[in-house]
Short mmCIF file of C-alpha atoms in Angstrom, two decimals:
data_model
loop_
_atom_site.label_atom_id
_atom_site.label_comp_id
_atom_site.label_asym_id
_atom_site.label_seq_id
_atom_site.Cartn_x
_atom_site.Cartn_y
_atom_site.Cartn_z
CA MET A 131 -6.84 -17.62 -4.58
CA PRO A 132 -8.18 -14.56 -6.50
CA GLY A 133 -11.56 -13.74 -5.56
CA GLY A 134 -11.75 -16.43 -2.94
CA GLY A 135 -13.73 -18.97 -4.96
CA PRO A 136 -12.99 -22.39 -6.45
CA ASP A 137 -10.29 -22.93 -9.10
CA PRO A 138 -11.75 -21.95 -12.61
CA PRO A 139 -11.72 -24.12 -15.70
CA ALA A 140 -11.65 -20.87 -17.89
CA ALA A 141 -8.14 -20.14 -19.20
CA PRO A 142 -5.79 -23.20 -20.21
CA GLY A 143 -3.55 -24.19 -17.43
CA LEU A 144 -5.06 -21.85 -14.79
CA HIS A 145 -6.80 -24.69 -12.91
CA THR A 146 -3.33 -26.38 -12.37
CA LEU A 147 -1.50 -23.01 -11.41
CA LEU A 148 -4.24 -22.27 -8.94
CA ARG A 149 -4.21 -25.71 -7.34
CA HIS A 150 -0.33 -25.35 -6.86
CA ALA A 151 -0.58 -21.87 -5.52
CA GLN A 152 -2.43 -22.57 -2.21
CA PRO A 153 -0.10 -21.78 0.72
CA ARG A 154 1.15 -24.89 2.55
CA VAL A 155 -0.01 -25.11 6.17
CA ARG A 156 1.04 -28.68 6.90
CA GLY A 157 4.07 -30.94 6.34
CA THR A 158 7.68 -30.53 6.40
CA LEU A 159 8.97 -27.09 6.34
CA SER A 160 11.57 -25.84 3.83
CA ALA A 161 15.13 -24.71 5.06
CA SER A 162 15.12 -20.94 5.94
CA VAL A 163 15.16 -18.68 3.15
CA ARG A 164 15.36 -15.47 4.79
CA PRO A 165 18.21 -13.29 3.38
CA ALA A 166 21.13 -13.25 5.61
CA PHE A 167 21.14 -9.48 5.78
CA THR A 168 22.56 -9.50 9.29
CA GLN A 169 25.85 -10.19 7.76
CA GLU A 170 25.85 -6.84 6.34
CA MET A 171 25.14 -5.12 9.69
CA ASN A 172 27.39 -4.79 12.57
CA VAL A 173 25.18 -6.75 15.04
CA SER A 174 25.34 -9.79 17.36
CA ILE A 175 21.64 -10.66 17.30
CA THR A 176 20.26 -14.06 18.49
CA TYR A 177 17.23 -15.89 16.95
CA LEU A 178 15.29 -17.37 19.62
CA LYS A 179 12.65 -18.28 16.96
CA LYS A 180 13.50 -18.13 13.21
CA ALA A 181 11.11 -18.20 10.36
CA ASP A 182 11.16 -20.97 7.85
CA LYS A 183 9.69 -18.84 5.10
CA THR A 184 9.49 -15.23 3.99
CA PRO A 185 6.59 -13.42 2.35
CA GLU A 186 8.42 -13.96 -1.06
CA THR A 187 8.02 -17.81 -0.80
CA GLU A 188 4.62 -17.98 -2.44
CA THR A 189 4.99 -15.38 -5.19
CA ALA A 190 6.30 -17.20 -8.21
CA THR A 191 3.10 -19.10 -8.82
CA ALA A 192 0.98 -15.86 -8.06
CA GLN A 193 2.69 -14.18 -11.13
CA GLN A 194 1.80 -16.96 -13.45
CA VAL A 195 -1.75 -17.00 -12.37
CA VAL A 196 -2.04 -13.32 -12.66
CA ASN A 197 -0.34 -13.09 -16.11
CA THR A 198 -2.75 -15.68 -17.41
CA MET A 199 -5.83 -13.84 -16.08
CA LEU A 200 -4.92 -10.45 -17.29
CA ALA A 201 -4.20 -11.83 -20.77
CA GLU A 202 -7.61 -13.32 -20.87
CA ILE A 203 -9.34 -10.25 -19.55
CA GLN A 204 -7.38 -8.17 -22.23
CA LYS A 205 -8.36 -10.32 -24.85
CA HIS A 206 -12.03 -11.00 -24.09
CA GLY A 207 -12.94 -7.79 -21.89
CA GLU A 208 -16.26 -7.81 -19.83
CA ALA A 209 -17.05 -11.32 -20.86
CA ALA A 210 -13.88 -12.72 -19.39
CA VAL A 211 -14.48 -10.77 -16.15
CA ARG A 212 -18.01 -12.18 -15.80
CA GLN A 213 -16.75 -15.72 -16.33
CA TYR A 214 -14.06 -15.24 -13.78
CA ALA A 215 -16.75 -13.96 -11.36
CA ALA A 216 -18.82 -16.89 -11.92
CA ASP A 217 -15.99 -19.58 -11.84
CA LEU A 218 -14.04 -18.12 -8.80
CA ASP A 219 -16.69 -16.42 -6.75
CA HIS A 220 -20.08 -18.14 -8.03
CA TRP A 221 -21.29 -14.74 -8.53
CA THR A 222 -23.77 -14.35 -11.60
CA GLY A 223 -25.69 -11.46 -10.45
CA GLU A 224 -25.24 -7.79 -11.71
CA LEU A 225 -21.71 -6.26 -10.92
CA ILE A 226 -22.65 -2.58 -10.39
CA VAL A 227 -24.77 -2.15 -7.24
CA THR A 228 -27.80 0.17 -7.86
CA PRO A 229 -28.87 3.28 -5.72
CA GLU A 230 -31.93 1.20 -4.84
CA GLU A 231 -29.92 -1.78 -3.54
CA ILE A 232 -27.66 0.64 -1.58
CA ALA A 233 -30.58 2.39 -0.04
CA ALA A 234 -32.29 -0.89 0.91
CA ASN A 235 -29.00 -2.16 2.46
CA GLU A 236 -28.77 0.86 4.52
CA ARG A 237 -32.18 0.33 6.07
CA LYS A 238 -31.07 -3.06 7.29
CA ILE A 239 -27.80 -2.04 8.96
CA PRO A 240 -28.16 -1.71 12.84
CA ALA A 241 -27.85 1.81 14.28
CA GLN A 242 -24.85 1.17 16.38
CA VAL A 243 -22.97 -0.48 13.43
CA LYS A 244 -23.73 2.67 11.44
CA ALA A 245 -22.59 4.79 14.35
CA ASP A 246 -19.28 2.93 14.50
CA ILE A 247 -18.43 3.00 10.93
CA ASP A 248 -19.56 6.60 10.61
CA PHE A 249 -17.16 7.46 13.52
CA ALA A 250 -14.23 5.69 11.88
CA ILE A 251 -14.81 7.31 8.45
CA GLU A 252 -14.79 10.62 10.18
CA GLN A 253 -11.46 9.85 11.69
CA VAL A 254 -9.88 8.75 8.44
CA PHE A 255 -11.30 11.62 6.55
CA SER A 256 -10.15 14.40 9.02
CA PHE A 257 -6.62 12.87 8.93
CA ALA A 258 -6.50 12.73 5.31
CA GLN A 259 -7.71 16.34 5.13
CA ALA A 260 -4.95 17.35 7.40
CA GLN A 261 -2.53 15.51 5.09
CA ARG A 262 -3.95 17.52 2.07
CA ARG A 263 -3.46 20.72 3.99
CA SER A 264 0.19 20.02 4.40
CA LEU A 265 0.83 19.98 0.74
CA SER A 266 0.19 23.54 -0.72
CA GLU A 267 0.44 25.38 -4.07
CA PHE A 268 2.97 28.20 -4.19
CA GLN A 269 4.88 30.41 -6.67
CA VAL A 270 8.26 31.84 -6.34
CA GLU A 271 10.61 34.34 -8.19
CA LEU A 272 13.75 32.33 -8.76
CA HIS A 273 15.57 34.91 -10.74
CA LYS A 274 14.58 38.45 -11.77
CA GLY A 275 11.60 37.96 -14.08
CA VAL A 276 11.49 34.10 -13.65
CA THR A 277 8.50 32.91 -11.77
CA ALA A 278 8.01 29.15 -10.99
CA GLY A 279 5.20 27.49 -9.06
CA GLN A 280 3.42 24.36 -8.05
CA ARG A 281 -0.07 23.16 -8.57
CA VAL A 282 -1.60 20.30 -6.59
CA LEU A 283 -4.53 18.56 -8.34
CA PRO A 284 -6.19 15.12 -7.69
CA VAL A 285 -6.48 12.44 -10.15
CA ASN A 286 -9.78 12.13 -12.00
CA VAL A 287 -10.57 8.49 -11.32
CA ALA A 288 -9.55 6.38 -8.42
CA GLY A 289 -10.19 2.61 -8.10
CA CYS A 290 -10.52 1.45 -4.18
CA TYR A 291 -10.41 -2.24 -3.49
CA ALA A 292 -11.39 -3.94 -0.27
CA PRO A 293 -10.86 -7.71 -0.08
CA ALA A 294 -13.82 -10.18 0.60
CA GLY A 295 -11.96 -13.25 1.77
CA ARG A 296 -11.66 -14.84 5.26
CA TYR A 297 -13.11 -11.64 7.05
CA ALA A 298 -15.44 -8.86 6.17
CA HIS A 299 -12.82 -6.06 5.67
CA ILE A 300 -15.03 -3.11 6.50
CA ALA A 301 -12.31 -0.85 7.44
CA SER A 302 -10.47 -1.39 3.99
CA ALA A 303 -13.61 0.27 2.43
CA TYR A 304 -13.39 3.48 3.99
CA MET A 305 -9.57 3.62 4.23
CA GLY A 306 -9.37 3.89 0.34
CA VAL A 307 -12.59 5.81 -0.38
CA ALA A 308 -12.56 8.46 2.32
CA THR A 309 -8.99 9.15 1.61
CA ALA A 310 -9.60 9.60 -2.14
CA LYS A 311 -12.59 11.79 -1.21
CA ALA A 312 -10.47 14.11 0.97
CA ALA A 313 -8.17 14.41 -1.96
CA GLY A 314 -11.05 15.78 -4.25
CA VAL A 315 -11.03 12.78 -6.64
CA LYS A 316 -14.01 13.30 -9.09
CA THR A 317 -15.04 9.75 -9.57
CA ILE A 318 -14.43 6.95 -7.08
CA VAL A 319 -14.97 3.39 -8.08
CA ALA A 320 -15.03 0.84 -5.43
CA CYS A 321 -14.88 -2.89 -5.73
CA SER A 322 -15.21 -5.81 -3.30
CA GLY A 323 -16.27 -9.43 -4.11
CA PRO A 324 -19.18 -11.41 -2.94
CA PHE A 325 -18.94 -12.45 0.73
CA ARG A 326 -18.91 -16.11 1.21
CA GLY A 327 -20.90 -16.97 -1.82
CA GLY A 328 -23.53 -14.15 -1.49
CA PRO A 329 -23.69 -10.53 -2.32
CA MET A 330 -21.06 -8.10 -1.07
CA HIS A 331 -20.96 -7.86 2.79
CA PRO A 332 -23.82 -5.52 3.85
CA TYR A 333 -21.54 -3.49 6.32
CA LEU A 334 -18.79 -3.28 3.69
CA LEU A 335 -21.11 -2.02 1.18
CA TYR A 336 -22.57 0.69 3.54
CA ALA A 337 -18.91 1.82 4.45
CA PHE A 338 -18.22 2.22 0.65
CA ASN A 339 -21.14 4.15 0.09
CA ARG A 340 -21.01 6.46 3.27
CA ALA A 341 -17.28 7.17 2.62
CA GLY A 342 -18.25 8.66 -0.68
CA ALA A 343 -17.86 6.02 -3.60
CA ASP A 344 -19.60 6.97 -6.74
CA ILE A 345 -19.87 3.71 -8.33
CA ILE A 346 -19.79 0.36 -6.36
CA MET A 347 -19.10 -3.04 -7.96
CA THR A 348 -19.59 -6.56 -6.47
CA LEU A 349 -16.40 -7.77 -7.94
CA GLY A 350 -13.32 -9.27 -6.43
CA GLY A 351 -9.78 -10.55 -7.07
CA VAL A 352 -7.60 -10.06 -10.15
CA GLN A 353 -10.72 -9.40 -12.16
CA ALA A 354 -11.76 -6.44 -10.11
CA ILE A 355 -8.16 -4.87 -10.35
CA ALA A 356 -8.21 -5.41 -14.10
CA SER A 357 -11.82 -3.96 -14.52
CA MET A 358 -10.86 -0.84 -12.73
CA ALA A 359 -7.58 -0.35 -14.68
CA TYR A 360 -9.41 -0.91 -18.02
CA GLY A 361 -12.68 0.97 -17.08
CA LEU A 362 -14.69 -2.11 -17.87
CA PHE A 363 -18.45 -1.95 -16.96
CA THR A 364 -17.84 1.81 -15.98
CA GLY A 365 -16.23 3.52 -18.97
CA LYS A 366 -13.96 5.13 -16.46
CA PRO A 367 -10.52 3.64 -16.39
CA ALA A 368 -8.82 4.37 -13.08
CA ASP A 369 -5.75 6.66 -12.89
CA VAL A 370 -4.69 5.12 -9.51
CA ILE A 371 -5.88 1.82 -7.89
CA VAL A 372 -5.42 1.45 -4.04
CA GLY A 373 -6.36 -1.11 -1.32
CA PRO A 374 -5.10 -4.26 0.23
CA GLY A 375 -5.75 -7.89 -1.08
CA ASN A 376 -4.34 -11.34 -1.30
CA LYS A 377 -1.04 -12.29 -3.05
CA PHE A 378 -2.91 -12.28 -6.51
CA VAL A 379 -4.44 -8.89 -6.04
CA ALA A 380 -1.12 -7.50 -4.95
CA GLU A 381 0.55 -9.24 -8.21
CA ALA A 382 -2.17 -7.73 -10.31
CA LYS A 383 -1.49 -4.37 -9.11
CA ARG A 384 2.37 -4.70 -9.54
CA THR A 385 1.73 -6.07 -12.97
CA LEU A 386 -0.49 -3.13 -14.00
CA PHE A 387 1.77 -0.51 -12.41
CA GLY A 388 2.72 1.86 -15.10
CA LYS A 389 -0.63 1.70 -16.85
CA VAL A 390 -2.27 2.91 -13.53
CA GLY A 391 -0.72 4.27 -10.44
CA ILE A 392 -0.95 2.11 -7.28
CA ASP A 393 -0.59 2.66 -3.58
CA VAL A 394 2.21 0.31 -2.50
CA PHE A 395 3.65 -2.98 -3.58
CA ALA A 396 1.87 -4.98 -1.00
CA GLY A 397 2.09 -8.44 0.43
CA PRO A 398 0.68 -10.31 3.51
CA SER A 399 0.21 -8.07 6.56
CA GLU A 400 3.12 -7.74 8.92
CA ILE A 401 3.95 -6.81 12.46
CA GLY A 402 6.93 -6.04 14.26
CA ILE A 403 7.09 -5.24 18.05
CA ILE A 404 10.05 -3.72 19.81
CA ALA A 405 9.94 -4.56 23.46
CA ASP A 406 12.46 -3.96 26.40
CA GLU A 407 12.23 -5.14 29.87
CA THR A 408 9.67 -2.57 30.86
CA ALA A 409 7.01 -4.17 28.34
CA ASP A 410 4.18 -6.34 29.47
CA PRO A 411 4.69 -9.83 27.92
CA ALA A 412 0.92 -10.56 28.02
CA ILE A 413 0.30 -7.44 25.83
CA VAL A 414 3.06 -8.04 23.55
CA ALA A 415 1.94 -11.71 23.10
CA SER A 416 -1.67 -10.45 22.38
CA ASP A 417 -0.56 -7.93 19.74
CA LEU A 418 1.55 -10.42 17.85
CA VAL A 419 -1.27 -12.78 17.73
CA GLY A 420 -3.70 -9.99 16.79
CA GLN A 421 -1.94 -9.52 13.47
CA ALA A 422 -1.01 -13.08 12.63
CA GLU A 423 -4.85 -13.85 12.31
CA HIS A 424 -4.68 -11.90 9.04
CA GLY A 425 -3.51 -14.96 7.18
CA HIS A 426 -1.32 -18.06 6.90
CA GLU A 427 1.39 -15.89 5.53
CA SER A 428 1.61 -12.99 7.89
CA PRO A 429 4.95 -12.31 9.75
CA ALA A 430 4.96 -11.51 13.35
CA TRP A 431 8.37 -10.33 14.50
CA LEU A 432 9.65 -9.43 18.11
CA PHE A 433 12.78 -7.48 18.51
CA THR A 434 13.87 -7.23 22.19
CA THR A 435 16.73 -6.60 24.44
CA SER A 436 15.20 -8.83 27.16
CA ARG A 437 15.53 -12.47 27.12
CA ALA A 438 13.17 -13.00 29.88
CA LEU A 439 10.36 -10.96 28.12
CA ALA A 440 11.17 -12.94 24.89
CA GLU A 441 10.88 -16.29 26.50
CA GLU A 442 7.67 -15.44 28.24
CA VAL A 443 6.02 -14.12 25.00
CA MET A 444 7.01 -17.34 23.28
CA GLN A 445 5.23 -19.32 25.89
CA ARG A 446 2.16 -17.16 25.71
CA VAL A 447 1.65 -16.89 21.93
CA PRO A 448 0.67 -20.62 21.32
CA ARG A 449 -1.79 -20.57 24.25
CA LEU A 450 -3.46 -17.40 22.77
CA ILE A 451 -3.48 -19.01 19.39
CA GLU A 452 -5.13 -22.08 20.72
CA ALA A 453 -7.91 -20.03 22.53
CA LEU A 454 -8.98 -18.38 19.19
CA PRO A 455 -11.96 -19.33 17.07
CA PRO A 456 -11.40 -21.92 14.48
CA THR A 457 -10.79 -19.60 11.53
CA ALA A 458 -8.34 -17.26 13.20
CA ARG A 459 -6.81 -20.23 15.03
CA ASP A 460 -5.94 -21.80 11.71
CA ALA A 461 -4.43 -18.67 10.11
CA ALA A 462 -2.70 -17.46 13.27
CA GLY A 463 -1.14 -20.76 14.07
CA ALA A 464 0.27 -21.19 10.53
CA ALA A 465 1.63 -17.66 10.41
CA TRP A 466 3.32 -17.96 13.82
CA ARG A 467 4.77 -21.41 13.01
CA ASP A 468 6.07 -20.59 9.48
CA TYR A 469 6.90 -16.66 9.67
CA GLY A 470 7.18 -15.78 13.32
CA GLU A 471 10.54 -14.59 14.68
CA VAL A 472 11.98 -13.50 18.05
CA ILE A 473 15.23 -11.77 17.75
CA LEU A 474 17.27 -10.81 20.88
CA CYS A 475 19.58 -7.86 20.50
CA SER A 476 22.29 -6.49 22.84
CA SER A 477 21.35 -2.77 22.84
CA ARG A 478 18.54 -0.46 21.62
CA GLU A 479 20.86 0.82 18.92
CA GLU A 480 21.05 -2.61 17.70
CA VAL A 481 17.37 -3.06 17.91
CA VAL A 482 16.99 -0.03 15.65
CA GLU A 483 19.31 -1.48 13.10
CA VAL A 484 17.73 -4.68 12.88
CA SER A 485 14.15 -3.29 12.94
CA ASP A 486 15.05 -0.73 10.14
CA ARG A 487 16.27 -3.63 7.98
CA TYR A 488 13.00 -5.65 8.53
CA ALA A 489 11.11 -2.40 7.71
CA SER A 490 7.81 -3.71 9.17
CA GLU A 491 4.47 -2.70 7.91
CA HIS A 492 3.31 -2.08 11.34
CA LEU A 493 5.85 -1.30 14.16
CA GLU A 494 4.89 -1.16 17.77
CA VAL A 495 7.36 0.21 20.48
CA HIS A 496 6.82 -1.31 23.95
CA ALA A 497 9.92 0.50 25.60
CA ALA A 498 11.07 3.19 27.84
CA ASP A 499 11.71 6.53 26.41
CA LEU A 500 9.43 6.48 23.40
CA ASP A 501 10.64 9.84 22.05
CA TRP A 502 14.09 8.25 21.63
CA TRP A 503 12.60 5.57 19.50
CA LEU A 504 10.50 8.04 17.42
CA GLN A 505 13.73 10.10 16.65
CA HIS A 506 15.86 6.86 15.82
CA LEU A 507 13.62 4.61 13.92
CA THR A 508 13.44 5.29 10.13
CA CYS A 509 11.80 2.39 8.33
CA TYR A 510 8.23 1.42 9.04
CA GLY A 511 4.79 1.55 7.57
CA SER A 512 3.28 3.06 10.48
CA LEU A 513 4.62 3.54 14.00
CA PHE A 514 2.54 2.70 17.24
CA LEU A 515 4.23 4.19 20.31
CA GLY A 516 3.55 2.97 23.72
CA GLU A 517 1.47 0.06 25.12
CA GLU A 518 -1.75 2.36 24.96
CA THR A 519 -1.94 2.15 21.10
CA THR A 520 -1.82 -1.03 19.03
CA VAL A 521 -2.07 -1.96 15.41
CA ALA A 522 -5.66 -2.92 15.61
CA TYR A 523 -6.55 0.66 16.53
CA GLY A 524 -4.82 1.94 13.30
CA ASP A 525 -6.42 -0.93 11.29
CA LYS A 526 -10.01 0.26 12.22
CA ALA A 527 -10.52 3.59 13.68
CA SER A 528 -7.76 5.90 14.87
CA GLY A 529 -7.36 7.90 11.76
CA PRO A 530 -3.98 7.23 9.84
CA ASN A 531 -4.43 4.89 6.81
CA HIS A 532 -4.01 1.14 7.34
CA VAL A 533 -2.86 0.38 3.66
CA LEU A 534 0.93 0.19 4.27
CA PRO A 535 4.09 -1.09 2.69
CA THR A 536 5.24 -4.60 3.16
CA LYS A 537 8.13 -6.89 2.19
CA GLY A 538 10.62 -4.22 3.22
CA ALA A 539 9.06 -1.52 0.98
CA ALA A 540 9.05 0.75 4.05
CA ARG A 541 12.66 1.36 3.37
CA TYR A 542 11.78 3.59 0.42
CA SER A 543 7.96 4.13 0.49
CA GLY A 544 5.26 5.26 2.95
CA GLY A 545 1.64 3.95 2.88
CA LEU A 546 -1.57 5.04 1.36
CA SER A 547 -2.21 8.71 1.99
CA VAL A 548 -4.06 11.53 0.48
CA HIS A 549 -0.87 12.32 -1.46
CA LYS A 550 -1.36 9.16 -3.69
CA PHE A 551 -4.44 10.73 -5.15
CA LEU A 552 -2.79 14.06 -5.82
CA LYS A 553 -0.45 15.13 -8.65
CA THR A 554 2.10 17.77 -8.10
CA PHE A 555 2.60 19.85 -11.26
CA THR A 556 4.97 22.67 -11.82
CA TRP A 557 4.68 25.66 -14.13
CA GLN A 558 6.80 28.68 -15.04
CA LYS A 559 6.70 31.96 -16.93
CA MET A 560 9.26 34.65 -17.38
CA THR A 561 9.74 38.13 -18.84
CA ARG A 562 11.77 38.68 -21.93
CA GLU A 563 14.45 40.32 -19.94
CA ALA A 564 14.63 37.27 -17.88
CA ALA A 565 14.89 35.00 -20.97
CA ARG A 566 18.36 36.61 -21.79
CA ASP A 567 19.97 35.00 -18.68
CA ILE A 568 18.21 31.76 -18.86
CA GLY A 569 18.40 31.55 -22.58
CA LEU A 570 22.37 32.02 -22.50
CA ALA A 571 22.94 29.40 -19.92
CA THR A 572 20.44 26.97 -21.81
CA ALA A 573 22.24 27.61 -25.27
CA ARG A 574 25.77 26.89 -23.83
CA ILE A 575 24.68 24.01 -21.64
CA SER A 576 22.88 22.42 -24.54
CA ARG A 577 25.90 22.49 -26.87
CA LEU A 578 28.12 21.14 -24.02
CA GLU A 579 25.76 18.21 -24.00
CA GLY A 580 25.75 17.93 -27.90
CA MET A 581 21.97 18.95 -28.29
CA GLU A 582 22.12 21.53 -31.02
CA ALA A 583 18.26 21.83 -31.50
CA HIS A 584 17.77 22.49 -27.88
CA ALA A 585 20.34 25.24 -28.03
CA ARG A 586 18.73 26.85 -31.11
CA THR A 587 15.32 27.26 -29.34
CA ALA A 588 17.23 29.54 -27.07
CA ASP A 589 19.21 31.18 -29.79
CA ASP A 590 15.96 32.14 -31.71
CA ARG A 591 14.42 33.74 -28.67
CA LEU A 592 17.57 35.75 -28.03
CA ALA A 593 17.68 37.01 -31.64
CA LYS A 594 14.04 37.90 -31.70
CA TYR A 595 13.89 39.65 -28.20
CA PHE A 596 17.34 41.27 -28.48
CA PRO A 597 17.95 42.11 -32.17
CA GLY A 598 21.22 43.44 -32.93
CA GLU A 599 22.89 42.13 -29.68
CA ARG A 600 25.71 39.68 -29.96
CA PHE A 601 25.90 36.67 -27.45
CA GLU A 602 28.44 33.93 -26.62
CA LEU A 603 26.27 31.03 -27.25
CA GLY A 604 28.88 28.18 -27.32
CA GLU A 605 30.38 26.21 -30.12
CA PRO A 606 27.72 24.77 -32.40
CA VAL A 607 27.49 20.83 -32.40
CA LYS A 608 29.11 19.41 -35.54
CA VAL A 609 28.20 15.78 -35.07
#
């Protein structure tokens, strides 16, 4: 639920909506609702394990809950946010963390924890800086006397969210903030909710601060997203809001998109693994379980050309899940049961076609000829080539951002990068002589389109700059 607390009595009908929004983890499963997209492809795949649900299964009620909450916050502002914080997260303390609290918190963090977080922040910041350098400003003469150019400027305010639910999402804190910092964002507002009924998790607070957040708020869920979008408590409405969260957070970002920019339309974390007969089934099974522990609705997919490998992986996964601690075992067990799939393909070309349609958030390749896969795969949030790397490395410390598209959005969008915090502007200027050629084309094309006022802006300049000259300006618009 939003914020991770109990159902609130605040808004009319919200208690009922939230009660019915909880994911089903027991009972009879519904019939398969995965779109039959394989009918559109020239493939002959075999489902050795097929999901009974898709990430879209649980979204309808989330939309109702979010719409109700956003309406309340728009109407009542900060008072509604404080009420939601109290009702959902049992948090009645100050929402903005003070510099004194940040300093006191840092003194309590063990040295090794600081070193590990600092190392990961440096990795993420360095990669984001390299991304920033890949996008440059330029100017070019397009026609004699016509100069056009590009400027690249950061947004003024970024909102960075990190969840505070089942786990302490330390990495999510620096993934957003360090990347915004590398982009040059002037003001970074960071939000995460209370951790298990107390203040923000101390390591997450440390990560926010060390990565460069300017304002840190103990606030989670839909109320945090709305507060950053509207500039509540800070007076600084966000231009862009980024960061992962549960289905309510994702829906709040989607609903507010347009008023603010967002990173991606996100859903539950996903993993796809491509494996052939050269893969180690023990490692493949471990990596599937490693991502399934994210939550009850996290899909884990195996695309393979080897039936023997697939069958061994399916034997290993339940045993690995059973060996997990209770919280992770509950999440991974439900995710694998309801959303796990194993798909047998007849060729690596067929694997590519199927994988690209799934467009996995995270995609690992455990197969021979890694360069071939790199060249042929086109739809994924982030690609992990070879056994030596794994999604967990990308989630925590290797450098590329872990906020990535889900629910097939990798077919048209990448994940969070420094570019999400940058605006690419164009500019142009020209000499009066250049305005002759551009003006003539503009006047005639405008009249072909029926836009007489447009045409006359060109006419007026031609008449002013070249008095006495006659030009063929097209037939004036009469309608």
